[in-house]
Amino acid sequence: MIKYNEKNRTIKLDTPDTSYVLGIRDGGFLLNLYYGRRLPDDNLWSLSKRLESASFSPCDPEYTDFSTDVAPMEYPVNGRGDFRVSALSVRNSDGNTVTDLRYVSHRIFSGKPDMPGLPHLYVSNGSQCDTLEITMRDSYTGLEAVLVYSVFNDCNVISKHVRLTNTSDSVLKLERALSSCIDLPSMDYNLITLWGRHAKERQFEKRPLAHGLQGIHSKRGSSSHSHNPFAALVGRDVTETNGDVYGFNLIYSGNFTFTAEVDHNASVRIVTGIDPTDFGWVLEPSESFTTPEAVHVFSCEGLGGMSRTFHRCYQEHLIRGRWKNEKRPLLINSWEAAYFDFDTDKLISFAERAKELGIEMLVMDDGWFGKRNDDTNSLGDWFVNEKKLDLGRLVDSVHAMGLKFGIWYEPEMISPDSELYRAHPDWCVHVPGREPSIARQQYVLDVSRADVRENVFGQIKNVLSRYPIDYVKWDFNRNLSEAGSALLSKDRGGEFFHRFVLGTYELQNRLVTEFPDILLENCSGGGGRFDAGMLYYSPQIWTSDNTDPVERLNIQFGTSLCYPASVMGAHVSACERTDYRTKGDVALWGTFGYELDPNKLTSEERETVKEQVKEYHKYYDLIRNGNLYRLICPWDNPFVCAWSFVSTDKREALVTLVRMRKEENTLLHLKLQGLDENTVYTVEETGERYSGALLMYAGLEMTGCAYNDGESLKLHLIAD
Ligand code: DGJ
């Protein structure tokens, strides 16, 4: 719900449990008065009292009791006395970046506007959403900024983005155009972010805020392995269950920034949006630019509360299409089983064995196209390597067994040794006077160009229309360097990275629109593009190339801060770190599947796999639709970790515990979360009965359980 108080000139945005308050001050300054736990509607202007003490006003001699240098500015600009990090920087026709945005008007309406070309939250059936649009204008330059906020009635989420329009007769150049800014009147927070690298994605990191700038960014052309476009500001003593948490996520797959700045008054500003480093955008008269959408979650129930809000929001308001709610097939992928070394019969044998185990889909990974038998060639040649493969026979055989069939692509890449490169060497991403760098033996294809997209989509479509394919894995295995496009004029060089991302979105949108039944899974050298932008097109993303179940725990725990179980690609592989039971228990957290040669399983392992397949079906709804509780996190305890899924009606729970490292003589009482304290639960595996209160407040006595390195244990609780 969004309310405007005309007398006080405040606008209050309420979600079920949170409030966000804006104030329009004399002179049209738009202030961010409050964000946090839900407030009543009265006395809101008192929130601005702390500002009155500021007397220094470099901004405007008319308003001497007010300073943009300390005020919580809602969309801060450059050059008018706010010296902290800005959300917007615009170079005007005089050559300076001095900008002064003042409130002009606002409107509140039901629903949520579309964001053409960009992924965004949407209003799903049965839910309600209200939107506030505030128009701000710089009367000297003619720049207009429309700040767009949406609140949903079914989750504690506020989304924000900005539409910038040049209403003048001269050219304006955006040098920084971020999506959101929050000012909080304290620096007593820790900043949590998710760093990583290949095979070690989304590792939890917490640091206390310090004066000055701190944060994360990507200028790799994608959201990247290095940092996820997620950040949280949390109270100093926040836990999984208690304390104030502000969580921020950007629905974007390209260069991004999260920058927090603590100023001389010990208040913090956090801004997010497209990373300004290599960004620039020319706005001709009457042209507009729309920033990506940022998602804000406030929870007073600790990190767990924040995560569950993101999860529900993304399941309801981000993931689209047939596979949003339809049960996804349990798959086996050929990559770790065969790498490039396969032919039709080998893949058919995988499918035959997989069928016996109850697996429902075979995915043929990299190596089926052009002349590809290793990673040195053929990206861009998306036609079947007929010397290696009879795709028609393969798909028909797999379908005849009752299995679905999936295929791998890497559409934004081009090998120097490919027919496409020989025909169009200028189609790779490059700039004049520099040799493009090669990484994993490949260049990047310039998908910012419509003609390039047309070609690559045409090739993909050819295969998908000719063969009845059920699933596509969309990979992206290198970062962008020497980034430029032959079609962009010199003054528009800074537009390249964003145009590249828009090109990817257009391609993925075409795929899911023209082939709505295909299940799309994104991937990027493992989980290098695991972001909310990708989730708008694909309901699942490959989490990491690291399938070692113990290493995976850190990755999955970190990923779960923001992203739900239903999107987290997780497979059991032949990795020897633990037995199949633990591998299965860890993969069950995600989409679940296999990444191994089923011909090589021992008969005992085959029986375990059959059991796991049964468990996959048994717990499918609980894991997809239940609430996640991180019970013991690997960043708090290096020896053991535990998590649970609890059904929304609290009638059922699945608890999993994994011993990462053996620890002698240590007691373990596992305190559960999210149960009903007055309900009695039976542990299916042991028949023991406990009240929800005992399980949550005293904890389950588990000393000595899953005792050895890499052992795991699952408990299924059922309410009376
Ligand atoms: C990287 C992916 O993460 C792997 O799963 C696999 O698809 C390879 N690329 C194929 O080149």
XYZ file of C-alpha atoms and ligand atoms in Angstrom:
731
model
C 0.000 0.000 0.000
C 1.257 3.503 -0.808
C -0.121 6.642 0.872
C 0.537 10.308 0.265
C 0.067 12.729 3.163
C -0.582 16.058 1.519
C -0.248 18.113 4.690
C 3.158 16.747 5.639
C 4.266 15.997 2.109
C 5.311 12.455 2.980
C 4.817 9.317 0.960
C 4.700 6.019 2.818
C 5.177 2.682 1.118
C 4.050 -0.272 3.209
C 4.626 -3.953 2.664
C 2.982 -6.340 5.156
C 5.789 -5.820 7.727
C 7.957 -2.950 6.498
C 7.663 0.764 5.769
C 9.624 3.041 3.503
C 9.046 6.757 3.996
C 9.857 9.574 1.601
C 9.596 13.252 2.408
C 9.290 16.103 -0.062
C 11.033 19.032 1.534
C 10.675 22.739 0.773
C 12.454 23.407 -2.462
C 11.493 19.994 -3.825
C 14.300 17.982 -2.230
C 13.273 14.348 -2.055
C 14.425 12.651 1.137
C 14.649 9.059 2.220
C 13.229 9.475 5.756
C 12.957 5.882 6.880
C 13.238 2.265 5.860
C 12.635 -0.569 8.297
C 9.977 -2.233 10.420
C 6.431 -1.160 9.668
C 5.380 2.146 11.267
C 2.003 3.721 11.957
C 1.116 6.614 9.684
C 1.481 9.497 12.173
C 4.395 11.785 12.995
C 6.397 10.787 9.986
C 7.923 14.182 9.420
C 9.567 13.958 12.844
C 11.886 11.450 11.217
C 13.602 14.351 9.532
C 14.452 16.194 12.774
C 18.053 15.080 12.723
C 18.493 17.055 9.539
C 17.600 20.395 11.046
C 20.881 20.654 12.916
C 22.766 20.847 9.675
C 23.418 24.462 8.886
C 25.926 24.278 6.081
C 24.076 24.621 2.834
C 26.222 24.728 -0.226
C 23.243 23.707 -2.246
C 20.845 26.564 -2.171
C 21.061 29.851 -0.245
C 17.296 29.805 0.082
C 17.291 26.753 2.357
C 19.868 27.515 4.996
C 18.578 25.040 7.545
C 19.131 22.182 5.174
C 22.204 20.580 3.695
C 22.401 18.108 0.875
C 25.724 17.084 2.403
C 24.056 15.335 5.322
C 20.439 14.858 4.275
C 19.302 11.375 3.278
C 18.867 12.160 -0.409
C 16.628 9.738 -2.233
C 18.392 9.946 -5.596
C 21.660 11.817 -5.046
C 23.338 13.715 -7.856
C 26.663 15.448 -8.439
C 27.759 19.022 -8.038
C 25.174 20.515 -5.620
C 26.763 19.963 -2.253
C 26.192 16.276 -1.639
C 29.757 15.009 -1.529
C 28.946 11.370 -0.872
C 28.735 8.702 -3.546
C 26.042 9.692 -6.039
C 23.425 7.689 -7.879
C 23.490 9.872 -10.958
C 26.063 11.799 -12.895
C 25.131 13.580 -16.109
C 27.424 15.613 -18.322
C 25.478 18.484 -19.815
C 26.083 20.541 -22.961
C 28.152 23.053 -20.950
C 30.582 20.230 -20.211
C 29.981 19.968 -16.453
C 28.122 17.409 -14.354
C 26.345 19.746 -11.965
C 22.838 18.374 -11.613
C 19.922 19.447 -9.463
C 16.877 17.202 -9.429
C 13.771 18.567 -7.712
C 10.391 17.006 -7.129
C 7.769 17.889 -9.742
C 4.903 15.477 -9.204
C 4.017 11.935 -8.358
C 1.353 9.372 -9.071
C 0.297 6.218 -7.282
C -1.430 3.433 -9.143
C -2.266 -0.207 -8.898
C -0.105 -2.661 -10.878
C 3.457 -2.485 -12.099
C 4.736 -0.971 -15.341
C 6.582 -3.160 -17.836
C 10.313 -2.607 -18.324
C 10.757 -3.464 -21.999
C 13.981 -5.320 -22.719
C 14.921 -5.676 -19.051
C 14.129 -8.481 -16.621
C 11.904 -7.369 -13.753
C 9.479 -8.453 -11.064
C 5.919 -8.887 -12.240
C 2.519 -9.109 -10.569
C 1.513 -12.746 -10.532
C -2.077 -13.975 -10.550
C -3.762 -13.482 -7.229
C -1.269 -10.954 -5.894
C -1.500 -7.198 -5.719
C 1.066 -4.558 -6.330
C 1.032 -0.763 -6.042
C 3.434 1.529 -7.814
C 4.647 5.021 -7.067
C 6.229 7.135 -9.779
C 7.934 10.339 -8.683
C 8.936 12.768 -11.385
C 12.013 14.885 -10.657
C 13.442 17.503 -13.002
C 16.571 19.542 -13.420
C 15.155 22.825 -14.686
C 18.504 23.956 -16.124
C 19.558 20.862 -18.085
C 16.107 19.488 -18.835
C 16.928 16.064 -17.423
C 13.854 14.302 -16.070
C 14.124 11.363 -13.679
C 11.116 9.220 -12.899
C 11.762 7.154 -9.785
C 9.608 4.040 -9.876
C 8.808 2.021 -6.721
C 6.629 -1.062 -6.462
C 5.345 -2.789 -3.329
C 3.713 -6.199 -3.230
C 0.966 -7.297 -0.847
C 2.360 -10.809 -0.450
C 6.022 -10.193 0.377
C 8.181 -7.640 2.158
C 9.811 -6.382 -0.996
C 10.201 -2.903 -2.445
C 11.574 -2.711 -5.954
C 13.032 0.433 -7.497
C 14.226 1.595 -10.862
C 14.656 4.924 -12.629
C 13.627 6.231 -16.062
C 15.828 9.099 -17.250
C 14.646 11.297 -20.108
C 16.282 14.196 -21.874
C 13.566 16.852 -22.227
C 16.013 19.490 -23.525
C 17.181 20.378 -27.024
C 20.787 19.448 -26.415
C 22.585 16.187 -25.862
C 23.088 14.882 -22.318
C 25.509 12.151 -21.423
C 24.864 9.782 -18.516
C 28.123 8.857 -16.827
C 26.522 7.071 -13.883
C 22.894 6.013 -13.747
C 22.246 3.816 -10.757
C 19.030 2.125 -9.757
C 18.782 2.797 -6.064
C 20.147 4.593 -3.035
C 19.400 4.062 0.653
C 20.693 6.370 3.407
C 20.617 5.008 6.976
C 21.386 7.195 10.002
C 24.008 4.910 11.559
C 27.180 3.064 10.643
C 26.575 0.268 13.126
C 26.270 -2.346 10.449
C 28.202 -5.170 8.907
C 28.245 -5.504 5.157
C 27.618 -9.018 3.870
C 28.542 -9.904 0.287
C 29.130 -13.077 -1.717
C 32.590 -13.313 -3.288
C 33.875 -16.223 -5.334
C 35.803 -17.650 -8.220
C 35.359 -20.537 -10.612
C 34.355 -23.647 -8.618
C 34.044 -21.582 -5.428
C 31.121 -19.284 -6.087
C 29.147 -17.150 -3.626
C 31.206 -17.446 -0.460
C 29.760 -15.604 2.519
C 31.805 -12.634 3.702
C 31.016 -10.184 6.495
C 32.918 -7.004 7.309
C 32.221 -4.092 9.615
C 31.495 -0.807 7.895
C 34.309 1.711 8.077
C 34.428 5.383 7.123
C 34.760 5.949 3.414
C 33.891 3.765 0.459
C 33.542 -0.002 0.456
C 31.723 -2.484 -1.695
C 31.818 -4.840 -4.626
C 31.500 -4.535 -8.357
C 31.906 -6.363 -11.633
C 33.389 -4.959 -14.808
C 33.713 -8.369 -16.443
C 30.677 -7.957 -18.703
C 28.625 -10.362 -16.607
C 27.603 -10.455 -12.976
C 30.535 -12.875 -12.604
C 32.028 -15.481 -10.299
C 33.911 -12.800 -8.363
C 30.976 -11.088 -6.694
C 27.255 -11.661 -6.804
C 24.970 -8.631 -7.315
C 23.743 -9.019 -3.769
C 24.623 -7.172 -0.561
C 23.163 -6.920 2.912
C 23.606 -4.390 5.669
C 23.034 -6.125 8.966
C 23.048 -5.015 12.583
C 26.273 -5.903 14.392
C 24.713 -8.805 16.331
C 22.456 -10.190 13.640
C 21.956 -13.953 13.518
C 20.024 -16.302 11.273
C 16.943 -15.756 13.419
C 17.215 -12.277 14.938
C 18.123 -8.728 14.133
C 17.647 -6.100 11.456
C 18.763 -6.923 7.942
C 18.602 -4.851 4.776
C 19.072 -7.082 1.730
C 19.667 -5.687 -1.756
C 19.750 -7.518 -5.049
C 19.998 -6.185 -8.579
C 17.982 -7.824 -11.346
C 20.813 -7.568 -13.812
C 23.428 -9.838 -15.426
C 26.116 -7.354 -16.466
C 28.577 -4.970 -14.804
C 27.225 -3.852 -11.459
C 28.208 -1.978 -8.333
C 27.180 -2.072 -4.696
C 28.948 0.794 -2.985
C 28.488 1.706 0.662
C 29.880 4.948 1.985
C 30.118 5.964 5.611
C 30.349 9.739 5.889
C 31.673 12.129 8.522
C 28.357 11.945 10.369
C 28.685 8.175 10.690
C 25.667 7.507 8.515
C 25.790 5.063 5.645
C 24.647 5.370 2.064
C 24.445 2.299 -0.130
C 23.933 2.633 -3.867
C 23.484 -0.028 -6.502
C 23.137 -0.255 -10.239
C 25.182 -0.633 -13.396
C 28.880 -0.218 -12.614
C 29.860 3.278 -13.782
C 33.476 2.335 -14.564
C 32.993 1.607 -18.255
C 29.551 3.104 -18.608
C 28.352 6.079 -20.596
C 25.053 6.666 -22.356
C 24.208 9.395 -24.826
C 20.712 10.807 -24.416
C 19.660 12.702 -27.496
C 16.710 15.100 -27.035
C 13.603 13.147 -25.993
C 15.507 9.864 -25.572
C 15.148 7.824 -22.383
C 17.244 5.353 -20.468
C 15.854 2.829 -17.985
C 18.036 1.457 -15.207
C 17.804 -2.175 -14.100
C 15.477 -2.915 -11.217
C 16.838 -3.211 -7.674
C 15.084 -5.339 -5.061
C 15.058 -4.310 -1.383
C 14.128 -6.527 1.512
C 14.014 -5.525 5.156
C 13.720 -8.219 7.804
C 13.850 -7.993 11.589
C 14.062 -11.782 11.688
C 17.723 -12.017 10.819
C 19.331 -13.382 7.704
C 16.935 -16.294 7.521
C 13.951 -13.941 7.331
C 15.602 -11.946 4.575
C 16.406 -15.046 2.541
C 12.911 -16.487 2.790
C 11.497 -13.184 1.554
C 13.799 -13.150 -1.479
C 12.963 -16.801 -2.163
C 9.207 -16.315 -2.112
C 9.416 -13.114 -4.114
C 11.507 -14.682 -6.865
C 9.397 -17.822 -7.027
C 6.224 -15.777 -7.293
C 7.239 -12.590 -9.078
C 10.341 -13.284 -11.156
C 10.305 -16.826 -12.516
C 7.964 -17.208 -15.444
C 6.578 -19.681 -17.923
C 5.558 -23.314 -17.955
C 8.341 -24.458 -15.621
C 7.551 -21.966 -12.894
C 5.128 -24.436 -11.327
C 5.395 -27.590 -13.408
C 7.500 -30.388 -11.978
C 10.940 -30.335 -13.555
C 12.461 -33.527 -14.963
C 15.235 -35.208 -13.005
C 18.188 -35.035 -15.384
C 21.508 -36.644 -16.116
C 24.121 -34.470 -17.845
C 26.893 -35.841 -20.062
C 29.626 -33.326 -19.153
C 31.477 -34.951 -16.260
C 30.558 -38.378 -17.665
C 32.150 -37.960 -21.088
C 33.350 -34.390 -21.643
C 33.817 -34.149 -25.451
C 34.235 -37.883 -25.912
C 30.826 -39.207 -26.950
C 28.879 -40.465 -29.918
C 25.266 -41.436 -30.523
C 25.570 -44.923 -29.057
C 27.388 -43.797 -25.946
C 24.694 -41.234 -25.185
C 21.972 -43.807 -25.883
C 23.682 -46.117 -23.403
C 23.634 -43.313 -20.818
C 19.930 -42.880 -21.421
C 19.245 -46.618 -21.130
C 21.032 -46.916 -17.806
C 19.497 -43.659 -16.591
C 16.034 -44.905 -17.463
C 16.608 -48.017 -15.330
C 17.453 -45.753 -12.416
C 14.337 -43.617 -12.805
C 16.072 -40.558 -14.288
C 13.802 -38.532 -16.573
C 15.975 -36.533 -18.970
C 19.325 -36.872 -20.745
C 21.236 -33.644 -21.378
C 23.916 -33.673 -24.072
C 26.484 -31.084 -23.012
C 29.268 -29.371 -24.981
C 30.729 -31.118 -28.068
C 27.823 -31.934 -30.444
C 28.249 -29.161 -33.067
C 30.615 -27.962 -35.811
C 33.706 -30.146 -35.596
C 34.030 -29.831 -31.838
C 35.954 -32.545 -29.995
C 37.758 -30.220 -27.615
C 37.469 -26.563 -26.621
C 39.613 -25.157 -29.426
C 36.949 -24.665 -32.081
C 33.406 -24.411 -33.472
C 31.616 -22.029 -31.100
C 29.259 -20.170 -33.421
C 28.747 -23.190 -35.713
C 25.489 -24.386 -34.224
C 24.876 -27.263 -36.612
C 25.205 -30.940 -35.765
C 28.609 -32.579 -36.153
C 27.294 -35.392 -38.285
C 30.593 -37.238 -38.242
C 30.137 -37.668 -34.529
C 26.429 -37.704 -33.978
C 23.105 -38.755 -35.476
C 21.004 -36.300 -33.512
C 17.710 -37.501 -35.021
C 18.355 -41.106 -33.968
C 19.572 -39.984 -30.559
C 16.563 -37.804 -29.758
C 14.125 -40.394 -31.075
C 15.745 -43.214 -29.087
C 15.771 -41.171 -25.904
C 12.152 -40.129 -26.380
C 11.170 -43.713 -27.219
C 12.504 -44.689 -23.784
C 10.168 -42.114 -22.245
C 12.987 -39.721 -21.351
C 13.243 -36.075 -22.288
C 16.234 -34.705 -24.149
C 18.317 -31.584 -23.590
C 21.126 -29.843 -25.450
C 23.951 -27.364 -24.668
C 24.663 -23.986 -26.316
C 27.041 -21.121 -25.724
C 25.362 -18.507 -27.940
C 27.415 -15.417 -27.025
C 30.727 -16.967 -27.998
C 32.722 -17.544 -31.165
C 35.831 -19.674 -31.738
C 38.517 -18.210 -34.013
C 38.484 -21.642 -35.633
C 34.861 -21.649 -36.773
C 32.971 -21.156 -40.004
C 31.185 -18.216 -38.413
C 34.436 -16.452 -37.562
C 35.880 -17.072 -41.030
C 32.732 -15.582 -42.587
C 32.423 -12.671 -40.118
C 35.676 -11.918 -38.306
C 34.285 -8.493 -37.390
C 31.466 -10.078 -35.374
C 33.650 -10.794 -32.378
C 33.810 -8.209 -29.603
C 36.853 -6.029 -30.356
C 38.163 -2.459 -30.574
C 40.361 -0.849 -33.233
C 44.116 -1.271 -32.891
C 44.007 -4.140 -30.358
C 44.129 -7.888 -30.801
C 41.174 -9.355 -28.924
C 42.377 -11.430 -25.955
C 41.595 -15.087 -26.122
C 40.238 -16.988 -23.119
C 39.324 -20.668 -23.085
C 40.322 -20.562 -26.778
C 37.372 -18.327 -27.615
C 36.272 -14.796 -28.407
C 32.992 -13.193 -27.442
C 30.337 -12.676 -30.093
C 28.995 -9.150 -30.351
C 25.372 -9.786 -29.452
C 24.778 -6.059 -29.039
C 24.326 -6.186 -32.849
C 20.913 -7.115 -34.216
C 22.408 -8.812 -37.317
C 24.613 -11.020 -35.126
C 21.683 -11.953 -32.916
C 19.618 -12.763 -35.978
C 22.279 -15.156 -37.214
C 22.894 -16.939 -33.948
C 19.217 -17.213 -33.082
C 18.489 -18.468 -36.610
C 21.016 -21.252 -36.109
C 19.636 -22.198 -32.694
C 16.113 -22.143 -34.028
C 17.075 -24.428 -36.886
C 18.112 -27.177 -34.521
C 15.297 -26.640 -32.013
C 12.641 -26.651 -34.743
C 14.044 -29.702 -36.444
C 14.470 -31.905 -33.368
C 12.003 -32.176 -30.497
C 14.269 -30.843 -27.770
C 12.948 -30.359 -24.254
C 15.718 -28.478 -22.460
C 18.523 -26.039 -23.271
C 21.604 -25.370 -21.141
C 22.885 -21.868 -22.010
C 26.551 -21.476 -21.102
C 28.864 -18.421 -21.016
C 32.481 -19.327 -20.391
C 34.572 -16.177 -20.440
C 34.626 -12.519 -19.461
C 34.612 -9.598 -21.869
C 37.780 -7.710 -22.714
C 38.642 -5.182 -25.477
C 34.954 -4.438 -25.210
C 33.497 -2.534 -28.119
C 31.245 -2.901 -31.100
C 32.000 -1.929 -34.684
C 28.485 -0.488 -34.988
C 28.729 1.960 -32.103
C 29.864 5.499 -32.853
C 32.892 6.775 -30.903
C 30.843 8.852 -28.494
C 28.739 5.816 -27.620
C 31.576 3.453 -26.663
C 30.401 3.470 -23.034
C 27.099 1.932 -24.091
C 28.648 -1.310 -25.207
C 28.505 -3.384 -22.017
C 24.870 -2.593 -21.336
C 23.885 -3.105 -24.965
C 25.612 -6.483 -24.838
C 23.499 -7.501 -21.835
C 20.334 -6.222 -23.539
C 21.325 -8.355 -26.555
C 21.595 -11.439 -24.348
C 18.212 -10.688 -22.803
C 16.651 -10.303 -26.220
C 18.074 -13.649 -27.334
C 16.907 -15.460 -24.225
C 13.510 -13.855 -24.469
C 13.165 -15.024 -28.051
C 14.105 -18.523 -27.034
C 11.534 -18.765 -24.250
C 8.868 -17.018 -26.324
C 9.280 -19.049 -29.501
C 9.879 -22.310 -27.600
C 7.731 -21.870 -24.474
C 7.856 -25.562 -23.570
C 11.628 -25.731 -23.434
C 13.137 -25.721 -19.957
C 16.045 -23.262 -20.019
C 18.945 -23.579 -17.563
C 21.552 -20.841 -17.486
C 25.179 -21.536 -16.691
C 28.453 -19.632 -16.892
C 31.566 -21.681 -16.336
C 29.597 -23.077 -13.413
C 27.821 -20.280 -11.543
C 29.412 -17.156 -13.022
C 26.113 -15.586 -14.066
C 23.918 -16.684 -11.191
C 21.723 -13.620 -10.871
C 18.134 -12.484 -10.761
C 18.345 -11.170 -14.346
C 18.948 -14.678 -15.652
C 16.127 -16.059 -13.517
C 13.611 -14.021 -15.485
C 14.381 -16.245 -18.476
C 15.510 -19.527 -16.915
C 13.879 -21.019 -13.828
C 17.136 -22.739 -12.871
C 20.861 -21.958 -13.079
C 23.858 -24.291 -12.781
C 25.321 -23.327 -9.408
C 28.954 -24.387 -9.788
C 31.255 -26.764 -11.640
C 32.340 -27.891 -8.200
C 30.329 -31.032 -7.456
C 32.377 -32.053 -4.405
C 29.556 -32.240 -1.838
C 31.561 -30.748 1.024
C 32.851 -27.820 -1.045
C 29.353 -27.426 -2.412
C 27.982 -26.721 1.045
C 29.650 -23.324 1.262
C 28.474 -22.542 -2.260
C 24.882 -23.601 -1.659
C 24.637 -21.930 1.740
C 25.982 -18.693 0.215
C 23.714 -18.920 -2.821
C 20.714 -19.481 -0.563
C 21.128 -16.050 1.012
C 19.247 -14.659 -1.935
C 18.155 -17.448 -4.292
C 15.612 -20.233 -3.699
C 16.243 -23.989 -3.827
C 14.124 -24.361 -6.968
C 16.659 -22.407 -9.053
C 19.876 -23.929 -7.730
C 21.289 -26.500 -10.212
C 22.788 -29.300 -8.090
C 23.986 -32.711 -9.285
C 25.441 -35.874 -7.860
C 28.769 -36.600 -9.549
C 31.378 -39.345 -9.376
C 33.460 -37.156 -7.040
C 35.051 -39.437 -4.444
C 35.030 -37.065 -1.485
C 32.029 -38.768 0.136
C 29.697 -41.665 -0.515
C 26.614 -41.379 -2.710
C 24.336 -40.822 0.230
C 25.960 -37.515 1.195
C 26.275 -36.448 -2.432
C 22.547 -37.049 -2.858
C 21.606 -35.284 0.375
C 23.518 -32.164 -0.681
C 22.170 -32.159 -4.251
C 18.620 -32.619 -2.954
C 18.768 -28.996 -1.758
C 18.760 -27.866 -5.399
C 17.184 -28.964 -8.663
C 18.805 -32.423 -8.308
C 20.303 -34.504 -11.086
C 23.328 -36.552 -12.035
C 26.592 -35.710 -13.717
C 28.293 -39.101 -14.185
C 28.541 -42.167 -16.400
C 25.724 -44.415 -15.183
C 27.447 -47.441 -16.768
C 30.199 -47.093 -14.193
C 28.039 -47.290 -11.079
C 28.461 -50.398 -8.911
C 25.304 -52.359 -8.172
C 25.289 -50.951 -4.642
C 25.579 -47.395 -5.979
C 22.771 -48.100 -8.408
C 20.509 -49.097 -5.530
C 21.441 -45.877 -3.697
C 20.632 -43.844 -6.800
C 17.233 -45.532 -7.103
C 16.545 -44.611 -3.479
C 17.602 -41.029 -4.176
C 15.267 -40.832 -7.133
C 12.422 -41.879 -4.844
C 13.462 -39.238 -2.327
C 13.601 -36.617 -5.053
C 9.910 -37.239 -5.751
C 8.981 -37.637 -2.112
C 10.466 -34.292 -1.075
C 9.957 -32.354 -4.319
C 7.081 -30.180 -3.103
C 8.518 -29.683 0.376
C 11.829 -28.412 -0.994
C 10.348 -26.349 -3.827
C 7.516 -24.772 -1.889
C 8.631 -24.991 1.724
C 10.652 -22.457 3.700
C 14.405 -22.818 4.070
C 16.007 -22.565 7.507
C 19.802 -22.506 7.733
C 20.333 -24.235 11.091
C 24.133 -24.351 11.276
C 26.030 -22.417 8.619
C 29.490 -23.379 7.398
C 30.697 -19.817 7.994
C 29.842 -20.240 11.681
C 30.969 -23.819 12.153
C 33.693 -25.526 10.099
C 32.787 -29.017 11.361
C 29.104 -29.553 10.798
C 26.323 -27.801 8.953
C 22.586 -28.303 8.842
C 19.538 -26.943 7.087
C 15.849 -27.729 6.863
C 12.834 -27.181 4.695
C 9.534 -26.669 6.499
C 6.207 -26.764 4.666
C 4.299 -23.485 4.763
C 1.596 -25.095 6.959
C 4.346 -26.379 9.321
C 3.032 -29.937 9.053
C 6.210 -31.399 7.597
C 9.950 -30.751 7.665
C 13.081 -32.267 6.210
C 16.267 -31.716 8.211
C 19.695 -32.443 6.709
C 22.969 -32.477 8.595
C 26.424 -32.944 7.062
C 29.666 -33.523 8.917
C 32.304 -31.588 7.020
C 35.142 -32.470 9.387
C 35.168 -34.983 12.191
C 35.319 -33.401 15.615
C 35.979 -35.493 18.709
C 34.020 -35.155 21.945
C 31.629 -32.430 20.899
C 28.018 -32.309 21.917
C 25.464 -31.414 19.308
C 22.002 -30.136 20.069
C 20.427 -29.137 16.818
C 17.874 -26.391 17.366
C 15.266 -26.501 14.627
C 13.408 -23.471 13.341
C 10.092 -22.628 11.749
C 8.009 -25.387 13.392
C 4.776 -24.973 15.309
C 5.672 -25.075 18.997
C 2.354 -26.647 19.978
C 2.467 -29.460 17.459
C 3.961 -32.879 18.073
C 6.183 -34.190 15.291
C 7.204 -37.774 14.618
C 10.659 -38.440 13.204
C 9.886 -40.858 10.393
C 13.291 -42.573 10.526
C 13.193 -43.387 14.271
C 9.573 -43.138 15.299
C 10.548 -40.692 18.072
C 8.034 -37.987 18.915
C 8.842 -34.449 20.003
C 6.967 -31.206 20.430
C 7.850 -28.356 18.091
C 8.780 -26.367 21.215
C 11.316 -28.970 22.306
C 12.792 -29.244 18.838
C 13.185 -25.486 18.518
C 14.059 -24.340 22.027
C 15.976 -27.294 23.520
C 17.103 -28.841 20.275
C 17.389 -32.359 19.056
C 20.141 -34.312 20.756
C 22.385 -35.346 17.850
C 25.753 -35.873 19.486
C 27.631 -38.540 17.557
C 25.268 -38.447 14.561
C 26.890 -38.385 11.113
C 30.143 -38.745 12.994
C 32.799 -39.239 10.336
C 34.141 -36.852 7.701
C 31.627 -36.378 4.912
C 28.760 -38.309 6.524
C 25.232 -36.972 6.328
C 21.881 -37.585 7.920
C 18.324 -36.695 6.994
C 15.326 -36.559 9.293
C 11.781 -36.301 8.057
C 9.391 -34.798 10.592
C 5.668 -35.274 10.242
C 3.097 -33.484 12.384
C 0.440 -35.490 14.242
C 31.101 -24.965 -18.212
C 29.911 -25.560 -17.529
O 29.817 -25.097 -16.229
C 30.005 -27.077 -17.573
O 28.924 -27.633 -16.887
C 30.034 -27.522 -18.995
O 28.817 -27.228 -19.615
C 31.192 -26.871 -19.732
N 31.171 -25.441 -19.580
C 31.166 -27.213 -21.200
O 32.087 -26.540 -21.922
